[in-house]
Amino acid sequence: MVNKARAIHQQLIDWRRDFHMHPELGFQETRTAAKVAGILEQLGYRVQRGVGRTGVIGDLGNGNPLVAIRADMDALPLQETNDVPYISQNVGVMHACGHDGHMAMALGAAALLSTEKMTGAVRFLFQPSEEVADEEGVSGAPRMIQDGAMEGVDLVIALHVEPTTPAGAIRIVSGPASGGVDSWFGEIIGKGGHGAHPHHSIDPFYISAHVIMALNGIVSRRLDPFDPAVVSVGSINGGFTENVIPERVKITGTLRFKEKRVQEQIHKEIRRAFEISRTLGGDYVLKFEIGASPMINSPMASELITQVAIDLLGKQNVLPWKEELGAEDFGSFLELAPGAMFALGTGSDKFQCLLHNPDFDMDEGCLLVGAAILAESAIRFLRTNRS
Ligand SMILES: [Zn+2]
Ligand SMILES: [Zn+2]
């Protein structure tokens, strides 16, 4: 499969650079989706447009088993600083998370699979908006799922580029592979008054200082030290001028976790931190917005991808997963079918910049590796799970 992928390497680079030059933000991927849909149609796929708002589905073959391969399409609100011929043409928008590469590799896998003899079927899920939620708090993966994208799927796989790993290597793990994320929005309510007469008011700033202390104690004092988690304050807003104590202060933040049990405990502890407002004579409102679930790779899918990668790249290029609590909405697909995401190395001496930076770029040698692993994993699953 690597040789077949090598034969289309220039095509993969061209696709990736075209997406890179024309980045679009979450749920605005209209040009991108049209291009993806056009290529899939040329390759002989049955295409559905407008899935999950701006997503695209491409199906090939019939019946079961059905393997889904997912790529995300959105870019980030960043001004690119690279000096390359394929620099972003859209001011203030950039593919700084490598989703341009994800799309090129998934299309590459679609091309490779279109010439294979197979039993069963493959489905490509080109999802919108992995990075941000829409006005209802829903990101691209769950939006695609609402439109039926996962119906009948027996295995779902994906990759994410990883610049601190050398191009030509991958990382994979069985079990939890990313953090779950929720947001919280709190408001501390006191009683406004003259800055010179604090005893006639209930100062929400004074209360918020205690609440923030308690929030920062959750991970260090309340959680089991072997449960990885984060609670961060992201904004605090309130007040008008220097000599008026306002009635309200707003505090918002994020939380990260690996297990549902820990998620539930953190919610409870955040509520308890806000309860301090009442002890100190004020009140509060607090609401949570549930974000992406933790991404849990299934043992079967991780084993499959590990074996494929060992065969295609050699054992020395299949590395252990790097633990962190970044979030990834691919976890929503994994709640509905077994599957896994692997990290694809894109780094080299020249390409070291981290994701979400204005000078992120990738060693394009990685593109044929990613396409080959996706295609080979799908084919092997179909061959060994014939119904
Ligand atoms: Zn990202
Ligand atoms: Zn990403």
Coordinates of C-alpha atoms and ligand atoms in Angstrom, one line a residue, residues 76 97 99 130-131 160 356, ligand 1:
L76 CA -8.4 28.5 12.7
C97 CA -4.1 22.3 13.0
H99 CA -6.8 19.6 8.8
E130 CA -13.9 20.2 14.9
E131 CA -12.4 23.2 16.6
H160 CA -4.3 13.7 13.6
H356 CA -2.3 26.2 16.4
Ligands
ZN1 ZN -6.8 22.0 16.6

